[in-house]
Amino acid sequence: MSESPLSNTSFRRLFAAQICSLVGVGLLTVALSLAAYRIGGAAAGGQILGLLFALKMVAYVFCAPLAETALSAVPRKRAMVVLDLGRMLLLVPMALASQTWHIGILAFAFFVLAAGFTPLFQSAIPDILPKEATYTKALSWSRVAYTLEAVLSPVIAAALLNVISSETLFLAAALAFVGSVIALLITRFPAAAQPDSKGPFLRRAGRGLWIYRQTPRLRGLFLLNLSLSLAMAWVLVNTVVYAGVRLGDAEQYFPILMAFYGLGAMIGALAMPSILRVFSERSAIACGSLGFAAICAGFAVLTSPALPVLAAVWIGFGVTSSLVLTPGGLVVTRSAEQRDRASVFAAQFSLSHAGWLVAYPLAGWLASVLSLEMALLILAGTSAIVAVLAMWVWPAEDPLERPHAHPDLPDDHPHLSEIPAKGQRHIHVHAYHIDDLHPTWSGKSI
């Protein structure tokens, strides 16, 4: 029986920093929505909010690898504190913004800093918790925190708005980041392996993407994340529309449906350590992605489902989404050397949000030109096709340790001293990761 990650003081403090950060982001999301309505009114508020969320996706997709490389020479703790302080300080002028371009620039800067912070946070957890079983439990706790943030942040914001103005909500979000900074300052970070700081900046920025592209399991992970985003985008974009159009009361039923989704997501995340003791990450993620698509397809053909059926469907959405999203960090950690983890996490962060950048507008557009149910059926079918493709890209037989040869290395090369090799071709076996000495994937036994 593995120990709880919360028994580790460093993780406990880092987890507290994550919770504070998530609360801050959640309050910011509500504050941005209200600011967009305040600035644009009923006619343009939605367009402004759509622009802000598009800027968020652009920052996440294009800036994460660049930010990771720019910060690679800075100790992680210092970098994360500075990034949190930057996000906190940007929230103050947001409370005073009265023009679309003002809040657009400030929000984009905030999202750029978030694109730098999140991969650093994700890469620190496996260093703090090197035991795989404990790290897996930590991923579950992290996913539960994300889910609770999505469900509880609107509730917290609604409570605060009873005593403060919508503009002051930005300052409340800033206070949450103060808590994150304090938690980071008292967290003890283990020493991290230093990445290679030689070579052109853009080449180093693309290192994580290069490793990602060369590693079959990471390519499969990307496709499975894309598969989920294609179907899940309908849930996130169109649940409020479904509640209003099909159930007749968006304000009443939208929070109920999303609460059932959150409940399912927590169940899936908490069950993940037990699932991964029986099944591989590939099997769990694929079952989650295909299961999500199957639930979507089944729901799309139902006629006037009752509320208990809707509750079961949205709980199913939550459970299957957690099966996909929770183990991703474990797959990334297994696929990169310690010194390359931050750059590969940045690549994962960028590529996964690229999928959402496509899926969000697609889900909204299909629902507007077709029916809600037909849009969901099309997205479910596309999701299933992408998931099947992912299973072909990510081989079922995917051992971490692989035999391979280094015929070009001299006999006294340090790598051959660390892990003794045999024969003139220098054949040896170890955990295989793409790096400068292993630039291509070893797919066959030697």
PDB file of N, CA, C and O in Angstrom, residues 24 55 242 251 289 292 297 393 404 423:
ATOM      1  N   GLY A  24      -7.875  31.440  -7.577  1.00  0.00           N
ATOM      2  CA  GLY A  24      -7.625  32.728  -8.220  1.00  0.00           C
ATOM      3  C   GLY A  24      -8.046  32.735  -9.681  1.00  0.00           C
ATOM      4  O   GLY A  24      -8.683  33.675 -10.160  1.00  0.00           O
ATOM      5  N   LEU A  55      -7.784  34.435 -26.716  1.00  0.00           N
ATOM      6  CA  LEU A  55      -6.440  34.875 -26.334  1.00  0.00           C
ATOM      7  C   LEU A  55      -5.811  33.901 -25.341  1.00  0.00           C
ATOM      8  O   LEU A  55      -4.597  33.643 -25.387  1.00  0.00           O
ATOM      9  N   TYR A 242     -28.317  23.300 -23.946  1.00  0.00           N
ATOM     10  CA  TYR A 242     -29.223  22.156 -23.780  1.00  0.00           C
ATOM     11  C   TYR A 242     -30.187  22.403 -22.615  1.00  0.00           C
ATOM     12  O   TYR A 242     -31.395  22.129 -22.719  1.00  0.00           O
ATOM     13  N   GLU A 251     -30.881  28.572 -16.130  1.00  0.00           N
ATOM     14  CA  GLU A 251     -30.374  28.967 -14.815  1.00  0.00           C
ATOM     15  C   GLU A 251     -30.587  27.872 -13.779  1.00  0.00           C
ATOM     16  O   GLU A 251     -29.772  27.707 -12.865  1.00  0.00           O
ATOM     17  N   SER A 289     -11.535   7.652 -23.318  1.00  0.00           N
ATOM     18  CA  SER A 289     -11.862   8.394 -24.536  1.00  0.00           C
ATOM     19  C   SER A 289     -12.981   7.723 -25.325  1.00  0.00           C
ATOM     20  O   SER A 289     -13.954   8.370 -25.746  1.00  0.00           O
ATOM     21  N   PHE A 292     -16.263   7.976 -23.358  1.00  0.00           N
ATOM     22  CA  PHE A 292     -16.880   9.295 -23.473  1.00  0.00           C
ATOM     23  C   PHE A 292     -17.632   9.413 -24.795  1.00  0.00           C
ATOM     24  O   PHE A 292     -18.779   9.874 -24.844  1.00  0.00           O
ATOM     25  N   ALA A 297     -22.702   9.348 -28.016  1.00  0.00           N
ATOM     26  CA  ALA A 297     -23.516   8.789 -29.091  1.00  0.00           C
ATOM     27  C   ALA A 297     -24.835   8.247 -28.550  1.00  0.00           C
ATOM     28  O   ALA A 297     -25.909   8.455 -29.150  1.00  0.00           O
ATOM     29  N   VAL A 393      -1.255   4.233 -33.148  1.00  0.00           N
ATOM     30  CA  VAL A 393      -0.004   4.987 -32.992  1.00  0.00           C
ATOM     31  C   VAL A 393       0.732   4.563 -31.727  1.00  0.00           C
ATOM     32  O   VAL A 393       1.968   4.465 -31.715  1.00  0.00           O
ATOM     33  N   HIS A 404      18.869  -1.641 -27.139  1.00  0.00           N
ATOM     34  CA  HIS A 404      19.244  -0.837 -28.300  1.00  0.00           C
ATOM     35  C   HIS A 404      20.763  -0.783 -28.390  1.00  0.00           C
ATOM     36  O   HIS A 404      21.478  -1.162 -27.444  1.00  0.00           O
ATOM     37  N   GLY A 423      29.314  -6.274 -26.758  1.00  0.00           N
ATOM     38  CA  GLY A 423      29.592  -6.432 -28.182  1.00  0.00           C
ATOM     39  C   GLY A 423      30.121  -5.166 -28.833  1.00  0.00           C
ATOM     40  O   GLY A 423      30.184  -4.092 -28.239  1.00  0.00           O
TER      41      GLY A 423
END
